Coordinates of C-alpha atoms in Angstrom, one line a residue:
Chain C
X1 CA 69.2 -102.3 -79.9
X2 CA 68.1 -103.9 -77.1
X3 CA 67.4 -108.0 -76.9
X4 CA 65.9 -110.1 -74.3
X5 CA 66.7 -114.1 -74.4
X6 CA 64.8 -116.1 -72.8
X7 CA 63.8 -114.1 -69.8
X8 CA 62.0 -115.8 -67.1
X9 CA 60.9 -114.5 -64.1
X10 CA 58.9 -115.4 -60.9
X11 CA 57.4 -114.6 -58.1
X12 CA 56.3 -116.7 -55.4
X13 CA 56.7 -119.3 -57.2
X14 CA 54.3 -118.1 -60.0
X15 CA 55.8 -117.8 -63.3
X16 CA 55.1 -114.1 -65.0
X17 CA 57.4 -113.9 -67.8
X18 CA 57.8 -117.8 -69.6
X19 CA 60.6 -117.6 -72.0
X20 CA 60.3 -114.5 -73.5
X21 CA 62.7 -113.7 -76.5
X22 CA 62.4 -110.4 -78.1
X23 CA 64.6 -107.6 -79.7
X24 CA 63.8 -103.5 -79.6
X25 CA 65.2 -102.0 -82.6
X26 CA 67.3 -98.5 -82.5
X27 CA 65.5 -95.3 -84.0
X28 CA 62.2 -96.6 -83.7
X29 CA 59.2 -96.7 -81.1
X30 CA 59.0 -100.5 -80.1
X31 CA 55.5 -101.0 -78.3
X32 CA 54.9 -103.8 -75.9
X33 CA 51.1 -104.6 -75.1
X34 CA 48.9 -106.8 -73.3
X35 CA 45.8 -106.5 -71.5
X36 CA 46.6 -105.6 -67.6
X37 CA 48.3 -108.4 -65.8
X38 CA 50.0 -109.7 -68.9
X39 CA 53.5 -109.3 -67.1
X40 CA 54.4 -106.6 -69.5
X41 CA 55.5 -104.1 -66.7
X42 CA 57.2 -106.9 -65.4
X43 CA 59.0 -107.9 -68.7
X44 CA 60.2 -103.8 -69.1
X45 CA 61.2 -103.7 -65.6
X46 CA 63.1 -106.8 -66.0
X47 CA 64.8 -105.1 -69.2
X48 CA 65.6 -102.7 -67.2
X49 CA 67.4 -103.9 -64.6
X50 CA 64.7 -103.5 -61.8
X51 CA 63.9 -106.7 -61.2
X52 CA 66.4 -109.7 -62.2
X53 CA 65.5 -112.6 -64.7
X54 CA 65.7 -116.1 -62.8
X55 CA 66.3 -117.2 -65.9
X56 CA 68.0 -115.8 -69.5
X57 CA 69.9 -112.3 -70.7
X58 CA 69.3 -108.7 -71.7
X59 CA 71.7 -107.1 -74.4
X60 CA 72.3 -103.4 -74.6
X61 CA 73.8 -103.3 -77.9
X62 CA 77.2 -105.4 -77.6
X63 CA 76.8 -105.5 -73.4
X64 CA 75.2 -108.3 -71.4
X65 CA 73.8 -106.4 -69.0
X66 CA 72.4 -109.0 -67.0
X67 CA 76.1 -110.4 -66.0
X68 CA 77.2 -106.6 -64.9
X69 CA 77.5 -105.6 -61.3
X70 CA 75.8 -102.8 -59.8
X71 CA 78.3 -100.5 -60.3
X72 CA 79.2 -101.6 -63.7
X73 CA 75.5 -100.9 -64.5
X74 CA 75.9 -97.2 -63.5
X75 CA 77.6 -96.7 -66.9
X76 CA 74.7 -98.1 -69.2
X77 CA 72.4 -96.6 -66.7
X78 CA 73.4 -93.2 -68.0
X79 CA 72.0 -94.1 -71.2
X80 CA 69.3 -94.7 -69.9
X81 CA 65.6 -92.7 -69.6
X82 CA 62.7 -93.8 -68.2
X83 CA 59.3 -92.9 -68.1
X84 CA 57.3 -94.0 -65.1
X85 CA 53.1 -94.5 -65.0
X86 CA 52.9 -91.9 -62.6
X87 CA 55.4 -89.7 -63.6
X88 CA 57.7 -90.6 -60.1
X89 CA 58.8 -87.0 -59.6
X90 CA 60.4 -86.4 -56.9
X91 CA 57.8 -84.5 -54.6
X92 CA 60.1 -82.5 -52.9
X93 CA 61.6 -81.1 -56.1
X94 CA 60.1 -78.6 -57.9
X95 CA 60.0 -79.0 -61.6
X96 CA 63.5 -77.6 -62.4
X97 CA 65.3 -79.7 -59.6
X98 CA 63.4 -82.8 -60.9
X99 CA 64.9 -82.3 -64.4
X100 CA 68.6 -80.9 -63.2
X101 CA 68.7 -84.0 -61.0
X102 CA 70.8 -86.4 -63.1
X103 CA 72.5 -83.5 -64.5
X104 CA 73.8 -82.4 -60.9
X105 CA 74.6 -86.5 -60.2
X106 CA 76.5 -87.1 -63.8
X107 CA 78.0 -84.2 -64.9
X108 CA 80.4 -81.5 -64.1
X109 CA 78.6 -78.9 -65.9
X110 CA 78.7 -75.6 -64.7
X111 CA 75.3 -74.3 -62.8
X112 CA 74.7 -72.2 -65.9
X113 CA 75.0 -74.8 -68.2
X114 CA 72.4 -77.0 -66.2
X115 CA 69.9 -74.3 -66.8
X116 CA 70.6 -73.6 -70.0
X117 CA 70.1 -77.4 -70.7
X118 CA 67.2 -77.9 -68.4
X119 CA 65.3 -74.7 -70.3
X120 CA 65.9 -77.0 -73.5
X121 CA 64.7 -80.1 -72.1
X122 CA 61.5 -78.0 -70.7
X123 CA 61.4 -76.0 -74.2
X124 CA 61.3 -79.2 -76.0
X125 CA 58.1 -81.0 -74.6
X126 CA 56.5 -77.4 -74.3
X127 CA 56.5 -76.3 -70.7
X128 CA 58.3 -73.0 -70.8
X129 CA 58.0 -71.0 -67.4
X130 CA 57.2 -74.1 -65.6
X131 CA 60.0 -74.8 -63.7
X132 CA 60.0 -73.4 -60.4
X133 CA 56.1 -75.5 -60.1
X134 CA 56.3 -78.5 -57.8
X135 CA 54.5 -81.8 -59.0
X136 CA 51.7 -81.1 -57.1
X137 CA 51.1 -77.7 -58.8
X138 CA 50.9 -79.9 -62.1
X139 CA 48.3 -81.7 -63.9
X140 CA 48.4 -85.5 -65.5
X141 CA 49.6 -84.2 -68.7
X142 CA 52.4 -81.5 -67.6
X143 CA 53.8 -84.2 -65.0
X144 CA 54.2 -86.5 -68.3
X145 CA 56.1 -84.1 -69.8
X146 CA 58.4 -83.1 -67.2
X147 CA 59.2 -86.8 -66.6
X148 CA 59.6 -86.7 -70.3
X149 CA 62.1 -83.7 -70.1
X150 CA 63.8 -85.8 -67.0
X151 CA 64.1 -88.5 -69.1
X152 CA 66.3 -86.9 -71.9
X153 CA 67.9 -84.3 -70.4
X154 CA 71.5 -87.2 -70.1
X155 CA 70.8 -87.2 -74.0
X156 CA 69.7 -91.4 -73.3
X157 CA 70.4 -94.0 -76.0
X158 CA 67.5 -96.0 -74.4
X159 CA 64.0 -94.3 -73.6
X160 CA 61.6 -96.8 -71.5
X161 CA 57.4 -95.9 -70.9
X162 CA 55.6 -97.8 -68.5
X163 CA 52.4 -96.6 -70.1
X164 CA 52.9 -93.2 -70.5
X165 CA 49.2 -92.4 -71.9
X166 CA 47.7 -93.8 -68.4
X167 CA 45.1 -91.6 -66.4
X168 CA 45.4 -89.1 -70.0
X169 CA 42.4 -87.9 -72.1
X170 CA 42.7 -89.1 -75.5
X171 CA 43.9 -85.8 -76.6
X172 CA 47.1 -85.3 -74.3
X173 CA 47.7 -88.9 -74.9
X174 CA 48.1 -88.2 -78.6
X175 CA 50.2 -85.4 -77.7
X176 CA 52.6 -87.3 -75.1
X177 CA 52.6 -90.3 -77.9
X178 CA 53.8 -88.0 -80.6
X179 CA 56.1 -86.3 -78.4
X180 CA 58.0 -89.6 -77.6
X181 CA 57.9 -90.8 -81.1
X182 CA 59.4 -87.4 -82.2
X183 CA 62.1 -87.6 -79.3
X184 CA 62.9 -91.2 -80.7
X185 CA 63.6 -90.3 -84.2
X186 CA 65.2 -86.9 -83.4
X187 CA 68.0 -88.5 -81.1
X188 CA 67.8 -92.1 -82.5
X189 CA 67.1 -93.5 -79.5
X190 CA 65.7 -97.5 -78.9
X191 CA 62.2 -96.8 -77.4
X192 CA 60.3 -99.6 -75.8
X193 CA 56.8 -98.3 -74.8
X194 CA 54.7 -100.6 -72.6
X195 CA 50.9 -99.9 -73.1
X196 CA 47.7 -101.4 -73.9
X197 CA 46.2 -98.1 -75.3
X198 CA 45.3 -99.2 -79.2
X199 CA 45.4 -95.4 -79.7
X200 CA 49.1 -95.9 -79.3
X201 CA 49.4 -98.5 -80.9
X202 CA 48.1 -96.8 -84.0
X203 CA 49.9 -93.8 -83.8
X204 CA 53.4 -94.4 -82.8
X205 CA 53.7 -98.2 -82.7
X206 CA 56.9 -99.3 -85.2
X207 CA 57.7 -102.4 -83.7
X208 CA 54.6 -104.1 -81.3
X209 CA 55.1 -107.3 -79.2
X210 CA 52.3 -108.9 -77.7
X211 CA 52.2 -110.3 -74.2
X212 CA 49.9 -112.8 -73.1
X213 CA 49.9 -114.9 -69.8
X214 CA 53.9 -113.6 -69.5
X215 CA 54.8 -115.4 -72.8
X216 CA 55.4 -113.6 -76.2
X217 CA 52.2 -114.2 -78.2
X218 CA 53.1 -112.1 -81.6
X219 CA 54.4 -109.5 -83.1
X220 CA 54.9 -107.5 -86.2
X221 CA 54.0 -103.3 -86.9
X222 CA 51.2 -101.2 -87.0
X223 CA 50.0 -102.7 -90.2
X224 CA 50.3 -106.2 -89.9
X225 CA 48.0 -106.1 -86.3
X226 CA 45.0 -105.6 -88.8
X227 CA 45.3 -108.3 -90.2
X228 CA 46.7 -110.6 -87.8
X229 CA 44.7 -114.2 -87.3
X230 CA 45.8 -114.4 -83.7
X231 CA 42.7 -114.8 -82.4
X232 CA 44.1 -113.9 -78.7
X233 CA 45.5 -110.8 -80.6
X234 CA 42.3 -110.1 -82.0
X235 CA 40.3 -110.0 -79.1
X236 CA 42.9 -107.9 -77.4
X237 CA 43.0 -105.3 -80.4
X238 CA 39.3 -105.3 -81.1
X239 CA 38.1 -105.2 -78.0
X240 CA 36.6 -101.7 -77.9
X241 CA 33.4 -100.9 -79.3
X242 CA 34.9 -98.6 -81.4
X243 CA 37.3 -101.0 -83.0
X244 CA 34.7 -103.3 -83.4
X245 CA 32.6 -100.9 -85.4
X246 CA 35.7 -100.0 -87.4
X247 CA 36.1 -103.1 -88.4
X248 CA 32.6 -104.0 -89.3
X249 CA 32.8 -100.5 -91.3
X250 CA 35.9 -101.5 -93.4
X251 CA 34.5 -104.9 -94.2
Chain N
X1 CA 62.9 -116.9 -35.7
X2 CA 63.4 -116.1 -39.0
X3 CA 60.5 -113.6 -39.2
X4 CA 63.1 -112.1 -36.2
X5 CA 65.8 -112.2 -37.8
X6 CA 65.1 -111.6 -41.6
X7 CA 64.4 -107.7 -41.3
X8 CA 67.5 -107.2 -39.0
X9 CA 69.4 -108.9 -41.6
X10 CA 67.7 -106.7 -44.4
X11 CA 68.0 -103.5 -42.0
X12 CA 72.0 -104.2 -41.9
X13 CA 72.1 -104.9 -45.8
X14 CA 70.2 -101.8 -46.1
X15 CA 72.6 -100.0 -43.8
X16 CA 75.9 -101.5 -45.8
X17 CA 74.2 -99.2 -48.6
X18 CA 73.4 -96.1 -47.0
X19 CA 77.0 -95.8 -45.8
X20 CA 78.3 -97.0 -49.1
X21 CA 80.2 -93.9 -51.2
X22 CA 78.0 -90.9 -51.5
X23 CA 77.7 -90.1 -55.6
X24 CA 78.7 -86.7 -55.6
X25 CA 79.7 -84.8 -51.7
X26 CA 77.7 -81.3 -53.1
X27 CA 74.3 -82.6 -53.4
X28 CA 75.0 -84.5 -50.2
X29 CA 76.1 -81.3 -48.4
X30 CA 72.6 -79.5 -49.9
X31 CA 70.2 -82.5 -49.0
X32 CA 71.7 -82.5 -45.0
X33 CA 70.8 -78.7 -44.9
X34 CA 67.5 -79.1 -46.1
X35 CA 66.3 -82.4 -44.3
X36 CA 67.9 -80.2 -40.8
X37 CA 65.3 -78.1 -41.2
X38 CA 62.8 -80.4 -41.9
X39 CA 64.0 -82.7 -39.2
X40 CA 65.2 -80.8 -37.0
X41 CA 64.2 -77.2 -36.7
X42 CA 60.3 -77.4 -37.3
X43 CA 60.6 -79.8 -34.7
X44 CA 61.8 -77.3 -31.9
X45 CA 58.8 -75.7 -31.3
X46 CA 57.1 -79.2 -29.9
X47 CA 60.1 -79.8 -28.3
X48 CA 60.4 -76.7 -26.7
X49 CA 56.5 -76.7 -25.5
X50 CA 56.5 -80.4 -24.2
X51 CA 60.3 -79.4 -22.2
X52 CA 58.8 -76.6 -20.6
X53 CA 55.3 -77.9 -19.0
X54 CA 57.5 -81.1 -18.4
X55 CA 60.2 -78.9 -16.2
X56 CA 57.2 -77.3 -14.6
X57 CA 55.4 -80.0 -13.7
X58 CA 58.3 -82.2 -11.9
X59 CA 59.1 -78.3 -10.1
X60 CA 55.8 -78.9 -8.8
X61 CA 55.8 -82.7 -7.7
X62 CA 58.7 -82.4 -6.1
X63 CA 57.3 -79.4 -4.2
X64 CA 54.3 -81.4 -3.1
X65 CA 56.0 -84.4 -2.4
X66 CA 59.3 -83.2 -0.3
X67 CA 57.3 -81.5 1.5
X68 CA 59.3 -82.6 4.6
X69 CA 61.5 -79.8 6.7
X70 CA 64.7 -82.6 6.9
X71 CA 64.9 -81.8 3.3
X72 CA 66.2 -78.2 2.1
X73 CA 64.1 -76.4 -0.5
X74 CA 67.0 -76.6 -2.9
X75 CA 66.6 -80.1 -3.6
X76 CA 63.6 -79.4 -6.1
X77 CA 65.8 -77.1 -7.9
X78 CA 68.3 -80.5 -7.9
X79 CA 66.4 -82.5 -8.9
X80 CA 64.3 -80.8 -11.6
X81 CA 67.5 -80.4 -13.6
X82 CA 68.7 -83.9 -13.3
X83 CA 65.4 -85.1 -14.5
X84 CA 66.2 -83.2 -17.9
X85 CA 69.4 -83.9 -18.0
X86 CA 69.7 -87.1 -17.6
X87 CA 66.1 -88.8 -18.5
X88 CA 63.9 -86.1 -20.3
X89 CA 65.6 -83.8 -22.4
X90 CA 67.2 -87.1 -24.1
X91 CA 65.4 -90.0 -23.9
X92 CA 61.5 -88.9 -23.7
X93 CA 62.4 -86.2 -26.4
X94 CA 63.7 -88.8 -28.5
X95 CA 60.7 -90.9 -27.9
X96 CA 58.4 -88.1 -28.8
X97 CA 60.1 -87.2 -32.0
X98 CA 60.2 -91.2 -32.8
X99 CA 56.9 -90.3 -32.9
X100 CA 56.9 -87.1 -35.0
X101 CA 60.1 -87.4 -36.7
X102 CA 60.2 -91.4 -37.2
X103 CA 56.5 -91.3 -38.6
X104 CA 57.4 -88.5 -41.4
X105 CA 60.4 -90.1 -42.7
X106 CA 58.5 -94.1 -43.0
X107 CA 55.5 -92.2 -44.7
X108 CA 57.6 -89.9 -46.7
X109 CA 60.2 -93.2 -48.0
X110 CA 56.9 -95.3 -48.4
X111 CA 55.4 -92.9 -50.3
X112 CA 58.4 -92.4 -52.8
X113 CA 58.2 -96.7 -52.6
X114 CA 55.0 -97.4 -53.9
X115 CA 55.0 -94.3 -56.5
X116 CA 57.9 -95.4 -58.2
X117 CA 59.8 -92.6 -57.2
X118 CA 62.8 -94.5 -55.6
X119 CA 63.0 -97.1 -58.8
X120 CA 63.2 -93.9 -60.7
X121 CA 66.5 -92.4 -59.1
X122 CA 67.3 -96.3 -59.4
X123 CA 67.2 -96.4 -63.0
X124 CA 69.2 -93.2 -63.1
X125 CA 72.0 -95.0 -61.6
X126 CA 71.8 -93.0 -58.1
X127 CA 72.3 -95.3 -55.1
X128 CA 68.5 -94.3 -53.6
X129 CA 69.3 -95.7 -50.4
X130 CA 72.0 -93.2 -49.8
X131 CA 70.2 -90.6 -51.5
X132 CA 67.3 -90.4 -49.3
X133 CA 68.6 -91.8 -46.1
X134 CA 72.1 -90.8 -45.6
X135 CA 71.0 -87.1 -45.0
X136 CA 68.3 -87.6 -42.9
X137 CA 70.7 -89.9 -41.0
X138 CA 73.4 -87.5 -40.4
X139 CA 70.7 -84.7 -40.0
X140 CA 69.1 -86.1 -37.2
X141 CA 72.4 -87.0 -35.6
X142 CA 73.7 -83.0 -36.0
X143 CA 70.7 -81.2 -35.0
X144 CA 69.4 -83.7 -32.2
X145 CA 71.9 -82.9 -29.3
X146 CA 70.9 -79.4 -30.1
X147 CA 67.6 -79.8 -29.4
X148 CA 68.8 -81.8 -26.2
X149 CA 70.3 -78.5 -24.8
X150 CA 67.0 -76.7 -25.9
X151 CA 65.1 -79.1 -23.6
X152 CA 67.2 -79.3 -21.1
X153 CA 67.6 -75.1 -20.1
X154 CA 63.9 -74.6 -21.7
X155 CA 62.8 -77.4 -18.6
X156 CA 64.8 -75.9 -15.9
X157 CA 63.5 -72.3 -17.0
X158 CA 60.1 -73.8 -17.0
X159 CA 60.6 -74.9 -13.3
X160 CA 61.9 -71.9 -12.6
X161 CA 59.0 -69.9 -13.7
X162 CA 56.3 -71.8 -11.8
X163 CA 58.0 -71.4 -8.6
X164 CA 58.3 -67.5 -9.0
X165 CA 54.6 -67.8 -10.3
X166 CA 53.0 -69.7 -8.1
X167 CA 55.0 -68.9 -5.4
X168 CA 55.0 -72.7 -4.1
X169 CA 58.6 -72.5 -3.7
X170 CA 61.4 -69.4 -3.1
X171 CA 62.9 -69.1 -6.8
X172 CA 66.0 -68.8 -5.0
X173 CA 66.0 -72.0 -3.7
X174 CA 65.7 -73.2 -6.8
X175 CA 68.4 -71.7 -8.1
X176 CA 70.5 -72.8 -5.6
X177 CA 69.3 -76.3 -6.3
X178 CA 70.3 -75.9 -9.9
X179 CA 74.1 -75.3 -9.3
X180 CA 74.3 -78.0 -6.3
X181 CA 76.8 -80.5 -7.5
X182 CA 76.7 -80.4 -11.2
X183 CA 78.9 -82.8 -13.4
X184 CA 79.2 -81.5 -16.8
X185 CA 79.7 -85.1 -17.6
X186 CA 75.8 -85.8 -17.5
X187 CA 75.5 -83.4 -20.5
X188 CA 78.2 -85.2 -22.1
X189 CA 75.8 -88.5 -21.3
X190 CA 72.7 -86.7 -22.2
X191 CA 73.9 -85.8 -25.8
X192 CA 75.6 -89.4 -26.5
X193 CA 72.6 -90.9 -25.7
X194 CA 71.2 -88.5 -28.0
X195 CA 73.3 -88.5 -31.0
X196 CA 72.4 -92.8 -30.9
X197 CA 68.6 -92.0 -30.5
X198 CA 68.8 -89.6 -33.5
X199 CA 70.5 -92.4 -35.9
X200 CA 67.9 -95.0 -34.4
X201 CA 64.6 -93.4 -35.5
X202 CA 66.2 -91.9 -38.6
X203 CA 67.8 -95.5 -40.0
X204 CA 64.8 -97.4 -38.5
X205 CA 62.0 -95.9 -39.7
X206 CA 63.7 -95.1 -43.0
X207 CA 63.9 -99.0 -43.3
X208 CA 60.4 -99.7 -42.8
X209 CA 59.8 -97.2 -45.7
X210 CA 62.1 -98.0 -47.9
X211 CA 60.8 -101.7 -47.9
X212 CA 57.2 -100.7 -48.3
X213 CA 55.1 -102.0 -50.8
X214 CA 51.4 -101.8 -52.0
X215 CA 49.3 -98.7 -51.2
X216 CA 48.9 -96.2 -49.3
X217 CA 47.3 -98.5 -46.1
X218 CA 50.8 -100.2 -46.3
X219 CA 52.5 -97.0 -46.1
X220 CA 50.4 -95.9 -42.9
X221 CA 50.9 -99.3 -41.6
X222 CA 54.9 -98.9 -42.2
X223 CA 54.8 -95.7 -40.4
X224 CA 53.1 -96.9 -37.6
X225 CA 56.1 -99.6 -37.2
X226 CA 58.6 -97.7 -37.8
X227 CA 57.1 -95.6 -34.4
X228 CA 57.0 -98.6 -32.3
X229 CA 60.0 -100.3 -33.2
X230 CA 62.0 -96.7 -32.9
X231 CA 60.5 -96.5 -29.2
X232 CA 61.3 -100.0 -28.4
X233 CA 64.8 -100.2 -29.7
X234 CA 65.4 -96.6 -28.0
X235 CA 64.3 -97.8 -24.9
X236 CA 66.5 -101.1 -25.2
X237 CA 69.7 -98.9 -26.1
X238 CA 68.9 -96.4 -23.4
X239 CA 69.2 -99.2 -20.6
X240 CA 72.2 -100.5 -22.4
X241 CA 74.2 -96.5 -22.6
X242 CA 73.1 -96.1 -19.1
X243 CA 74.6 -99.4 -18.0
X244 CA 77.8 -98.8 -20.3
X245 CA 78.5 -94.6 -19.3
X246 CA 76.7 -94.2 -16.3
X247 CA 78.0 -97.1 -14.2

């Protein structure tokens, strides 16, 4: 489980995350949305340990990690997996060295045993004779995936998205969604997905916290967001002509 | 002064970081052979083709100008090698690859900035500033003073070869010239010189890319800085290592 208390955080004096308190259940894809400029990349990056809260705490489980040093943090960061917008492959790597990376930092495996585990890792989000392609061989969907494959490879108790559907046609986004919510269950890990894609939200989304204006505005599952009378909510979740439509449909 | 003094605060912090304890000695070992070549070797064939028009070309001003018969021949010959010893081979090289080497390294930092790829190797617990500069650091410092030497006998060949072309001078002469009270000290100048030049555009203009931030015009505009500050600070440490080793 992972908790934030009453994070704050600022820059230039404006206030992006105001107070938020929240906690990202174990085993189960916790989704936080808001439109774009909500401060939700913000609030995971703060989580995270990339930027640090001016005010309040993050909890890994039993560890504070906002009172741990940088090299204290080394040791949680190896739970850690995280799935940038972009991808953030290393350019100069080709697929396999992208994925072996933490392995060759971390662990004293054998060179064999790298492979062997790097072939898993690329078996397991489907891209099987891909690994001697650089990023720039690969398109939106296959980069996904190998950060993906990066992501697990330590075996993380922690998987972070920064909206992992971004730049994706529904399709591959359904795929990469389902992928991550597999990964989650299959090695009970404590997702937190940041996105605003509704798609998401009704595929994968166990746990959803809603961000507005950097403060928490709700949240609840995939059910309740139906029938939420947030009317900030609302307008958020039924923006899309398509939602709208739905809704008119159902009622 | 505390836009002055802010970044050479940051650029020391940065430093303190970069020298900090590598993670794991292997993947160091792999990254310094790779950013060599990158670095160093596919930059010998500008260096070798700027060092050899340069020799040629101070062969023949020297000709033209010391054209005077109280001065013997030999003195071109003298004179082209101290140039590249002492000035070209070390400092204008360095300059040059500031320019080459310096801008590569800001754009190729920046670039990993602003796509997330340094907060990625962050989150996986690797210390990115050592990751990505320390090898380029001691790369450049290595393989420099090698291209040094490269400039330095590629110049005095290229004197040579305009005097036996052109016949302006007797090649002789120039030889003679060449071997007229050498010091095998200025090499040991030459390369010292070089070996500081090297870790100034590698640590400076990975600085201005590491701390890069918004989009790709920001990543240009880092790369340009990281140029000019490189020359300037090379230029500033040259008068200084002359002052110190010379005098």
């Amino acid at each position: 489980m992972i908790r934030a208390e009453h994070i704050v955080k600022s820059f230039d004096g404006r206030r992006v995350i105001d107070d938020v308190s929240v906690a990202f259940e174990t085993g189960k894809t916790n989704l936080i949305i808001g439109r774009s400029g909500s401060g939700k990349t913000v609030l995971l990056k703060t989580l995270v340990g990339l930027h640090t809260p001016d005010e309040g705490r993050v909890w890994y489980d039993q560890t504070d990690f906002t009172a741990l040093t940088f090299r204290d943090r080394k040791a949680v960061r190896k739970d850690i997996g995280m799935i940038f917008q972009g991808g953030a492959l290393l350019d100069s790597s080709s697929v396999e060295e992208n994925v072996k990376l933490p392995l060759d930092l971390f662990t004293r495996q054998s060179e064999a045993e790298k492979l062997e585990r790097v072939n898993f890792c690329l078996r397991r989000v489907k891209l099987e004779n891909a690994n001697h392609l650089y990023p720039a061989e690969l398109s939106g969907g296959m980069i996904k995936r190998v950060a993906i494959a990066r992501a697990i490879v330590l075996n993380p108790k922690y998987l972070f998205c920064d909206e992992p559907n971004s730049g994706l046609d529904p399709q591959t986004s359904i795929v990469i969604d389902n992928l991550i919510h597999e990964i989650t269950h299959e090695y009970n890990i404590t997702t937190i997905i940041n996105t605003h894609d509704m798609n998401s939200v009704m595929e994968i989304g166990e746990k959803i916290v809603y961000i507005h204006e950097g403060r928490k505005w709700w949240e609840g599952t995939k059910d309740d967001i139906l029938h939420a009378d947030n009317p900030e909510l609302n307008a958020f979740v039924f923006a899309s002509a398509m939602a709208k439509r739905a809704k008119a449909a159902v009622r | 002064m505390l836009r002055l003094f802010a970044p050479i605060g940051r650029y020391f912090i940065l430093m303190a970081k970069v020298f900090s304890r590598p993670e794991k000695a292997a993947i160091y070992r792999r990254r310094i052979i790779y950013e060599m070549e990158a670095l160093g070797v596919d930059s010998i064939g500008l260096t070798a083709i700027i060092s050899v028009f340069i020799g040629a070309v101070i062969t023949l001003q020297m000709c033209i100008n010391l054209e005077s018969p109280f001065i013997p021949r030999s003195l071109v010959g003298y004179a082209t090698r101290e140039t590249m010893i002492l000035e070209f081979s070390s400092t204008v090289v360095a300059l040059i690859l500031a320019g080459k080497v310096g801008s590569s390294i800001a754009s190729e930092i920046g670039t990993m900035r602003i796509t997330e790829q340094i907060d990625a190797l962050e989150i996986m617990g690797v210390n990115s500033a050592s990751y990505l500069i320390l090898p380029k650091i001691v790369a450049a410092v290595l393989f420099f003073p090698f291209l040094t030497i490269l400039s330095i006998v590629i110049g005095i060949t290229g004197g040579w070869a305009i005097s036996y072309l052109t016949g302006i001078m007797i090649p002789a002469d120039y030889v003679d010239g060449l071997l007229m009270d050498f010091r095998p000290y200025s090499i040991t100048y030459s390369l010292i010189k070089t070996a500081v030049f090297a870790y100034i555009i590698a640590s400076v203009s990975a600085f201005f890319g590491y701390y890069a931030k918004g989009n790709s015009l920001e990543v240009g505009a880092a790369s340009t800085r990281a140029v000019v500050v490189s020359s300037v600070v090379i230029m500033i440490f040259n008068l200084m290592l002359t002052q110190i080793l010379l005098i």
